[in-house]
PDB file of C-alpha atoms and ligand atoms in Angstrom:
ATOM      1  CA  UNK A   1      68.027  43.311 104.227  1.00 87.00           C
ATOM      2  CA  UNK A   2      67.386  45.737 107.098  1.00 93.00           C
ATOM      3  CA  UNK A   3      63.968  47.148 107.914  1.00 96.00           C
ATOM      4  CA  UNK A   4      63.015  50.547 106.541  1.00 97.00           C
ATOM      5  CA  UNK A   5      60.926  52.308 109.171  1.00 98.00           C
ATOM      6  CA  UNK A   6      58.202  54.879 108.420  1.00 98.00           C
ATOM      7  CA  UNK A   7      56.901  57.416 110.954  1.00 98.00           C
ATOM      8  CA  UNK A   8      53.417  58.498 109.880  1.00 97.00           C
ATOM      9  CA  UNK A   9      51.453  61.447 111.238  1.00 96.00           C
ATOM     10  CA  UNK A  10      48.476  60.059 113.169  1.00 93.00           C
ATOM     11  CA  UNK A  11      45.049  60.809 111.709  1.00 90.00           C
ATOM     12  CA  UNK A  12      44.028  61.930 108.241  1.00 91.00           C
ATOM     13  CA  UNK A  13      47.589  62.208 106.891  1.00 94.00           C
ATOM     14  CA  UNK A  14      48.353  58.597 107.888  1.00 93.00           C
ATOM     15  CA  UNK A  15      45.196  57.327 106.158  1.00 92.00           C
ATOM     16  CA  UNK A  16      45.999  59.246 102.972  1.00 95.00           C
ATOM     17  CA  UNK A  17      49.605  58.012 103.108  1.00 96.00           C
ATOM     18  CA  UNK A  18      48.535  54.384 103.445  1.00 94.00           C
ATOM     19  CA  UNK A  19      46.154  54.803 100.475  1.00 94.00           C
ATOM     20  CA  UNK A  20      49.000  56.183  98.377  1.00 96.00           C
ATOM     21  CA  UNK A  21      51.466  53.485  99.469  1.00 96.00           C
ATOM     22  CA  UNK A  22      48.924  50.827  98.574  1.00 95.00           C
ATOM     23  CA  UNK A  23      48.869  52.156  95.008  1.00 95.00           C
ATOM     24  CA  UNK A  24      52.569  51.316  94.677  1.00 96.00           C
ATOM     25  CA  UNK A  25      52.116  47.858  96.172  1.00 95.00           C
ATOM     26  CA  UNK A  26      53.072  48.663  99.753  1.00 95.00           C
ATOM     27  CA  UNK A  27      50.527  47.675 102.348  1.00 88.00           C
ATOM     28  CA  UNK A  28      50.530  46.713 105.980  1.00 82.00           C
ATOM     29  CA  UNK A  29      47.774  44.278 106.907  1.00 82.00           C
ATOM     30  CA  UNK A  30      48.568  44.582 110.604  1.00 82.00           C
ATOM     31  CA  UNK A  31      47.510  48.233 110.480  1.00 82.00           C
ATOM     32  CA  UNK A  32      43.972  47.455 109.296  1.00 80.00           C
ATOM     33  CA  UNK A  33      42.894  46.253 112.746  1.00 80.00           C
ATOM     34  CA  UNK A  34      41.697  49.563 114.219  1.00 77.00           C
ATOM     35  CA  UNK A  35      40.890  48.004 117.610  1.00 83.00           C
ATOM     36  CA  UNK A  36      44.513  46.965 118.124  1.00 81.00           C
ATOM     37  CA  UNK A  37      46.643  48.853 120.673  1.00 83.00           C
ATOM     38  CA  UNK A  38      49.836  47.860 118.885  1.00 86.00           C
ATOM     39  CA  UNK A  39      52.187  50.744 118.110  1.00 88.00           C
ATOM     40  CA  UNK A  40      54.619  49.259 115.619  1.00 92.00           C
ATOM     41  CA  UNK A  41      53.467  47.410 112.515  1.00 93.00           C
ATOM     42  CA  UNK A  42      55.550  45.209 110.240  1.00 93.00           C
ATOM     43  CA  UNK A  43      55.406  43.988 106.673  1.00 94.00           C
ATOM     44  CA  UNK A  44      57.844  41.064 106.823  1.00 94.00           C
ATOM     45  CA  UNK A  45      57.805  40.402 103.058  1.00 94.00           C
ATOM     46  CA  UNK A  46      58.909  43.908 102.150  1.00 95.00           C
ATOM     47  CA  UNK A  47      60.984  44.400 105.306  1.00 96.00           C
ATOM     48  CA  UNK A  48      59.101  47.559 106.206  1.00 96.00           C
ATOM     49  CA  UNK A  49      57.919  48.864 109.561  1.00 96.00           C
ATOM     50  CA  UNK A  50      55.383  51.601 110.297  1.00 96.00           C
ATOM     51  CA  UNK A  51      54.388  53.563 113.354  1.00 96.00           C
ATOM     52  CA  UNK A  52      52.034  56.442 114.072  1.00 95.00           C
ATOM     53  CA  UNK A  53      53.165  59.549 115.922  1.00 96.00           C
ATOM     54  CA  UNK A  54      51.958  63.054 116.695  1.00 96.00           C
ATOM     55  CA  UNK A  55      52.937  65.432 113.868  1.00 97.00           C
ATOM     56  CA  UNK A  56      55.557  67.490 115.757  1.00 97.00           C
ATOM     57  CA  UNK A  57      57.299  64.267 116.874  1.00 98.00           C
ATOM     58  CA  UNK A  58      57.713  62.855 113.347  1.00 98.00           C
ATOM     59  CA  UNK A  59      60.764  65.012 112.367  1.00 98.00           C
ATOM     60  CA  UNK A  60      62.351  64.121 115.728  1.00 98.00           C
ATOM     61  CA  UNK A  61      62.038  60.355 115.149  1.00 98.00           C
ATOM     62  CA  UNK A  62      63.512  60.816 111.678  1.00 98.00           C
ATOM     63  CA  UNK A  63      66.405  63.070 112.727  1.00 98.00           C
ATOM     64  CA  UNK A  64      67.529  60.575 115.389  1.00 98.00           C
ATOM     65  CA  UNK A  65      67.199  57.667 112.955  1.00 98.00           C
ATOM     66  CA  UNK A  66      64.428  55.892 114.909  1.00 98.00           C
ATOM     67  CA  UNK A  67      62.538  56.180 111.619  1.00 98.00           C
ATOM     68  CA  UNK A  68      64.216  56.309 108.195  1.00 98.00           C
ATOM     69  CA  UNK A  69      61.276  58.057 106.561  1.00 98.00           C
ATOM     70  CA  UNK A  70      58.612  60.417 107.858  1.00 98.00           C
ATOM     71  CA  UNK A  71      55.366  61.726 106.431  1.00 98.00           C
ATOM     72  CA  UNK A  72      54.416  65.068 107.909  1.00 98.00           C
ATOM     73  CA  UNK A  73      52.930  68.464 107.074  1.00 98.00           C
ATOM     74  CA  UNK A  74      55.169  71.237 105.756  1.00 98.00           C
ATOM     75  CA  UNK A  75      53.997  73.414 108.685  1.00 98.00           C
ATOM     76  CA  UNK A  76      55.562  70.979 111.151  1.00 98.00           C
ATOM     77  CA  UNK A  77      58.776  70.717 109.107  1.00 98.00           C
ATOM     78  CA  UNK A  78      59.138  74.516 109.152  1.00 98.00           C
ATOM     79  CA  UNK A  79      58.303  74.842 112.831  1.00 98.00           C
ATOM     80  CA  UNK A  80      60.492  71.966 114.069  1.00 97.00           C
ATOM     81  CA  UNK A  81      63.474  72.841 111.845  1.00 96.00           C
ATOM     82  CA  UNK A  82      65.194  69.439 112.138  1.00 98.00           C
ATOM     83  CA  UNK A  83      68.120  68.168 110.046  1.00 98.00           C
ATOM     84  CA  UNK A  84      66.291  65.881 107.631  1.00 98.00           C
ATOM     85  CA  UNK A  85      66.042  65.765 103.852  1.00 98.00           C
ATOM     86  CA  UNK A  86      62.665  66.872 102.509  1.00 98.00           C
ATOM     87  CA  UNK A  87      62.363  64.768  99.369  1.00 98.00           C
ATOM     88  CA  UNK A  88      58.788  64.801  98.100  1.00 98.00           C
ATOM     89  CA  UNK A  89      55.557  66.796  98.076  1.00 98.00           C
ATOM     90  CA  UNK A  90      52.820  64.173  98.386  1.00 97.00           C
ATOM     91  CA  UNK A  91      50.182  66.505  96.961  1.00 95.00           C
ATOM     92  CA  UNK A  92      47.571  65.972  99.688  1.00 96.00           C
ATOM     93  CA  UNK A  93      46.832  67.738 102.968  1.00 96.00           C
ATOM     94  CA  UNK A  94      46.878  70.997 101.026  1.00 97.00           C
ATOM     95  CA  UNK A  95      46.216  74.159 103.027  1.00 98.00           C
ATOM     96  CA  UNK A  96      47.805  77.559 103.697  1.00 98.00           C
ATOM     97  CA  UNK A  97      49.610  79.233 106.579  1.00 98.00           C
ATOM     98  CA  UNK A  98      48.016  82.653 106.970  1.00 98.00           C
ATOM     99  CA  UNK A  99      47.869  85.744 109.106  1.00 98.00           C
ATOM    100  CA  UNK A 100      44.198  86.066 110.054  1.00 98.00           C
ATOM    101  CA  UNK A 101      42.106  88.360 112.168  1.00 98.00           C
ATOM    102  CA  UNK A 102      39.242  90.817 112.097  1.00 97.00           C
ATOM    103  CA  UNK A 103      39.250  93.199 109.106  1.00 96.00           C
ATOM    104  CA  UNK A 104      40.040  95.990 111.562  1.00 93.00           C
ATOM    105  CA  UNK A 105      43.508  94.516 112.167  1.00 94.00           C
ATOM    106  CA  UNK A 106      44.498  95.026 108.504  1.00 92.00           C
ATOM    107  CA  UNK A 107      45.551  98.600 109.296  1.00 90.00           C
ATOM    108  CA  UNK A 108      47.910  97.398 112.038  1.00 90.00           C
ATOM    109  CA  UNK A 109      49.682  95.122 109.576  1.00 90.00           C
ATOM    110  CA  UNK A 110      50.104  97.887 107.005  1.00 88.00           C
ATOM    111  CA  UNK A 111      51.631 100.372 109.390  1.00 83.00           C
ATOM    112  CA  UNK A 112      54.076  97.947 110.963  1.00 80.00           C
ATOM    113  CA  UNK A 113      52.728  98.545 114.426  1.00 82.00           C
ATOM    114  CA  UNK A 114      53.758  96.489 117.448  1.00 89.00           C
ATOM    115  CA  UNK A 115      51.013  93.864 117.518  1.00 95.00           C
ATOM    116  CA  UNK A 116      50.143  90.748 119.473  1.00 97.00           C
ATOM    117  CA  UNK A 117      50.177  87.550 117.403  1.00 98.00           C
ATOM    118  CA  UNK A 118      48.711  84.316 118.784  1.00 98.00           C
ATOM    119  CA  UNK A 119      49.866  81.062 117.210  1.00 98.00           C
ATOM    120  CA  UNK A 120      50.717  77.398 117.589  1.00 98.00           C
ATOM    121  CA  UNK A 121      53.691  78.160 115.286  1.00 98.00           C
ATOM    122  CA  UNK A 122      55.971  80.722 117.006  1.00 98.00           C
ATOM    123  CA  UNK A 123      58.946  79.993 114.746  1.00 98.00           C
ATOM    124  CA  UNK A 124      56.984  80.401 111.513  1.00 98.00           C
ATOM    125  CA  UNK A 125      55.331  83.563 112.850  1.00 98.00           C
ATOM    126  CA  UNK A 126      58.686  85.029 113.940  1.00 97.00           C
ATOM    127  CA  UNK A 127      60.366  84.205 110.606  1.00 97.00           C
ATOM    128  CA  UNK A 128      57.520  85.819 108.696  1.00 97.00           C
ATOM    129  CA  UNK A 129      57.152  89.006 110.717  1.00 96.00           C
ATOM    130  CA  UNK A 130      60.853  89.588 111.479  1.00 95.00           C
ATOM    131  CA  UNK A 131      62.477  88.450 108.241  1.00 95.00           C
ATOM    132  CA  UNK A 132      59.826  88.929 105.553  1.00 94.00           C
ATOM    133  CA  UNK A 133      57.976  91.965 106.893  1.00 93.00           C
ATOM    134  CA  UNK A 134      60.595  93.477 109.229  1.00 91.00           C
ATOM    135  CA  UNK A 135      57.887  94.015 111.827  1.00 92.00           C
ATOM    136  CA  UNK A 136      58.457  93.581 115.555  1.00 90.00           C
ATOM    137  CA  UNK A 137      55.690  91.616 117.235  1.00 95.00           C
ATOM    138  CA  UNK A 138      54.725  90.085 120.528  1.00 97.00           C
ATOM    139  CA  UNK A 139      54.139  86.333 120.100  1.00 98.00           C
ATOM    140  CA  UNK A 140      51.656  84.489 122.279  1.00 98.00           C
ATOM    141  CA  UNK A 141      52.006  80.703 122.030  1.00 98.00           C
ATOM    142  CA  UNK A 142      48.766  78.731 122.140  1.00 98.00           C
ATOM    143  CA  UNK A 143      48.062  75.033 121.643  1.00 97.00           C
ATOM    144  CA  UNK A 144      44.777  74.987 119.731  1.00 95.00           C
ATOM    145  CA  UNK A 145      41.548  76.802 118.858  1.00 97.00           C
ATOM    146  CA  UNK A 146      43.759  79.729 117.875  1.00 98.00           C
ATOM    147  CA  UNK A 147      40.813  81.602 116.311  1.00 98.00           C
ATOM    148  CA  UNK A 148      39.581  82.359 119.824  1.00 98.00           C
ATOM    149  CA  UNK A 149      42.491  84.695 120.555  1.00 98.00           C
ATOM    150  CA  UNK A 150      41.432  87.769 118.525  1.00 98.00           C
ATOM    151  CA  UNK A 151      37.757  87.186 119.353  1.00 97.00           C
ATOM    152  CA  UNK A 152      38.306  87.443 123.104  1.00 98.00           C
ATOM    153  CA  UNK A 153      40.972  90.146 122.853  1.00 97.00           C
ATOM    154  CA  UNK A 154      44.083  88.072 123.593  1.00 98.00           C
ATOM    155  CA  UNK A 155      45.765  89.085 120.321  1.00 98.00           C
ATOM    156  CA  UNK A 156      45.308  91.383 117.335  1.00 97.00           C
ATOM    157  CA  UNK A 157      45.903  88.626 114.763  1.00 98.00           C
ATOM    158  CA  UNK A 158      46.764  84.920 114.544  1.00 98.00           C
ATOM    159  CA  UNK A 159      49.145  82.902 112.397  1.00 98.00           C
ATOM    160  CA  UNK A 160      47.406  79.624 111.648  1.00 98.00           C
ATOM    161  CA  UNK A 161      46.469  77.015 109.083  1.00 98.00           C
ATOM    162  CA  UNK A 162      43.519  77.702 106.800  1.00 98.00           C
ATOM    163  CA  UNK A 163      42.082  74.780 104.901  1.00 97.00           C
ATOM    164  CA  UNK A 164      38.451  75.356 103.900  1.00 97.00           C
ATOM    165  CA  UNK A 165      38.209  78.747 105.630  1.00 97.00           C
ATOM    166  CA  UNK A 166      35.052  77.762 107.495  1.00 97.00           C
ATOM    167  CA  UNK A 167      36.509  78.193 111.014  1.00 97.00           C
ATOM    168  CA  UNK A 168      37.450  81.771 110.085  1.00 98.00           C
ATOM    169  CA  UNK A 169      34.065  82.504 108.472  1.00 97.00           C
ATOM    170  CA  UNK A 170      32.062  81.144 111.373  1.00 97.00           C
ATOM    171  CA  UNK A 171      34.007  83.327 113.772  1.00 97.00           C
ATOM    172  CA  UNK A 172      33.937  86.576 111.809  1.00 97.00           C
ATOM    173  CA  UNK A 173      37.639  86.499 110.900  1.00 98.00           C
ATOM    174  CA  UNK A 174      39.378  86.768 107.512  1.00 98.00           C
ATOM    175  CA  UNK A 175      42.682  85.993 105.874  1.00 98.00           C
ATOM    176  CA  UNK A 176      44.743  89.180 106.054  1.00 97.00           C
ATOM    177  CA  UNK A 177      48.006  87.890 104.550  1.00 97.00           C
ATOM    178  CA  UNK A 178      49.243  84.568 103.193  1.00 98.00           C
ATOM    179  CA  UNK A 179      52.510  83.242 104.634  1.00 98.00           C
ATOM    180  CA  UNK A 180      52.964  80.114 102.475  1.00 98.00           C
ATOM    181  CA  UNK A 181      51.198  77.110 100.932  1.00 98.00           C
ATOM    182  CA  UNK A 182      51.374  73.798 102.828  1.00 98.00           C
ATOM    183  CA  UNK A 183      50.948  70.085 102.066  1.00 98.00           C
ATOM    184  CA  UNK A 184      52.139  66.676 103.253  1.00 98.00           C
ATOM    185  CA  UNK A 185      55.817  65.979 102.617  1.00 98.00           C
ATOM    186  CA  UNK A 186      58.118  62.984 102.808  1.00 98.00           C
ATOM    187  CA  UNK A 187      61.261  63.465 104.861  1.00 98.00           C
ATOM    188  CA  UNK A 188      64.268  61.159 105.094  1.00 98.00           C
ATOM    189  CA  UNK A 189      67.000  60.687 107.686  1.00 98.00           C
ATOM    190  CA  UNK A 190      70.315  61.906 106.267  1.00 98.00           C
ATOM    191  CA  UNK A 191      72.268  58.729 107.085  1.00 98.00           C
ATOM    192  CA  UNK A 192      69.463  56.415 105.877  1.00 98.00           C
ATOM    193  CA  UNK A 193      69.480  58.263 102.562  1.00 98.00           C
ATOM    194  CA  UNK A 194      73.104  57.205 102.037  1.00 98.00           C
ATOM    195  CA  UNK A 195      72.827  53.681 103.449  1.00 97.00           C
ATOM    196  CA  UNK A 196      69.549  52.776 101.748  1.00 97.00           C
ATOM    197  CA  UNK A 197      69.853  55.020  98.697  1.00 97.00           C
ATOM    198  CA  UNK A 198      68.565  52.489  96.131  1.00 97.00           C
ATOM    199  CA  UNK A 199      65.471  51.434  98.085  1.00 97.00           C
ATOM    200  CA  UNK A 200      64.550  54.970  99.095  1.00 98.00           C
ATOM    201  CA  UNK A 201      65.164  56.377  95.599  1.00 98.00           C
ATOM    202  CA  UNK A 202      62.920  53.690  94.085  1.00 97.00           C
ATOM    203  CA  UNK A 203      60.226  54.468  96.639  1.00 98.00           C
ATOM    204  CA  UNK A 204      60.399  58.192  95.799  1.00 98.00           C
ATOM    205  CA  UNK A 205      60.251  57.496  92.058  1.00 98.00           C
ATOM    206  CA  UNK A 206      57.286  55.094  92.372  1.00 97.00           C
ATOM    207  CA  UNK A 207      55.411  57.603  94.520  1.00 98.00           C
ATOM    208  CA  UNK A 208      56.168  60.436  92.077  1.00 97.00           C
ATOM    209  CA  UNK A 209      54.563  58.480  89.228  1.00 96.00           C
ATOM    210  CA  UNK A 210      51.354  57.917  91.247  1.00 94.00           C
ATOM    211  CA  UNK A 211      51.248  61.522  92.487  1.00 94.00           C
ATOM    212  CA  UNK A 212      51.608  62.804  88.901  1.00 92.00           C
ATOM    213  CA  UNK A 213      48.786  60.470  87.784  1.00 89.00           C
ATOM    214  CA  UNK A 214      46.538  61.977  90.497  1.00 78.00           C
ATOM    215  CA  UNK A 215      47.204  65.549  89.350  1.00 74.00           C
TER     216      UNK A 215
HETATM  217  C1  LIG B 301      43.067  73.664 112.211  1.00 97.90           C
HETATM  218  C2  LIG B 301      43.549  75.098 112.175  1.00 97.90           C
HETATM  219  C3  LIG B 301      42.258  75.870 112.060  1.00 97.90           C
HETATM  220  C4  LIG B 301      41.380  74.936 111.236  1.00 97.90           C
HETATM  221  C5  LIG B 301      41.349  75.389 109.807  1.00 97.90           C
HETATM  222  O1  LIG B 301      42.711  73.360 113.505  1.00 97.90           O
HETATM  223  O2  LIG B 301      44.294  75.411 113.338  1.00 97.90           O
HETATM  224  O3  LIG B 301      41.699  76.110 113.315  1.00 97.90           O
HETATM  225  O4  LIG B 301      41.954  73.623 111.329  1.00 97.90           O
HETATM  226  O5  LIG B 301      40.517  74.579 109.014  1.00 97.90           O
HETATM  227  P1  LIG B 301      39.361  75.206 108.099  1.00 97.90           P
HETATM  228  O6  LIG B 301      39.958  76.335 107.324  1.00 97.90           O
HETATM  229  O7  LIG B 301      38.961  74.060 107.207  1.00 97.90           O
HETATM  230  O8  LIG B 301      38.248  75.656 109.001  1.00 97.90           O
HETATM  231  P2  LIG B 301      42.511  71.886 114.017  1.00 97.90           P
HETATM  232  O9  LIG B 301      41.180  71.400 113.606  1.00 97.90           O
HETATM  233  O10 LIG B 301      43.673  71.054 113.579  1.00 97.90           O
HETATM  234  O11 LIG B 301      42.493  72.019 115.584  1.00 97.90           O
HETATM  235  P3  LIG B 301      43.194  73.020 116.598  1.00 97.90           P
HETATM  236  O12 LIG B 301      42.306  74.215 116.648  1.00 97.90           O
HETATM  237  O13 LIG B 301      43.191  72.272 117.873  1.00 97.90           O
HETATM  238  O14 LIG B 301      44.566  73.367 116.126  1.00 97.90           O
END
């Protein structure tokens, strides 16, 4: 039997994923040692391997077949636009992609004016404004703390993730429009899906049962 390799998104998503996998009898003892600098972890009995990667890299590892399966946020899947199968909504990591800004920017959105949009997600922002709203915009790509942009006058609005809404509240910004809901998803390499159909299908089915129990 060949190894099935999982690429997990480093951080909270990986922890939640490992909790869920444990519920269906999949664990990786090697990963418990938080002081370890090891990058690739193996469960020899189940012939599984796991590694942690930065979110935007997960779809890349899966598309090239370096990982058979990836666990990553829907935001990253949309932004990276790689050729993988998206097979399951894991039901955690729930948040929303939104257009946010000061209340005063609401007018600009209604009248389809040429506005500046700051975001870590230029593709999602472009798709939304060009294709859904038919509005021409100027996109400014940032790498973090996006909420700063309208506060210091870099942009009129932002396109960003809202989870609890506290970052917006504490900075005097609001949700102006919702782009789409987000959550953690399982993606699968297209060739792996054919070669390892039985094992992957069973994994999806087992996970589905546990996810349904949680909801
Ligand atoms: C994300 C997102 C928002 C914030 C939303 O940022 O970009 O800034 O979380 O969460 P909230 O609605 O619960 O306040 P993250 O913490 O990932 O860091 P970043 O600013 O570096 O992107």
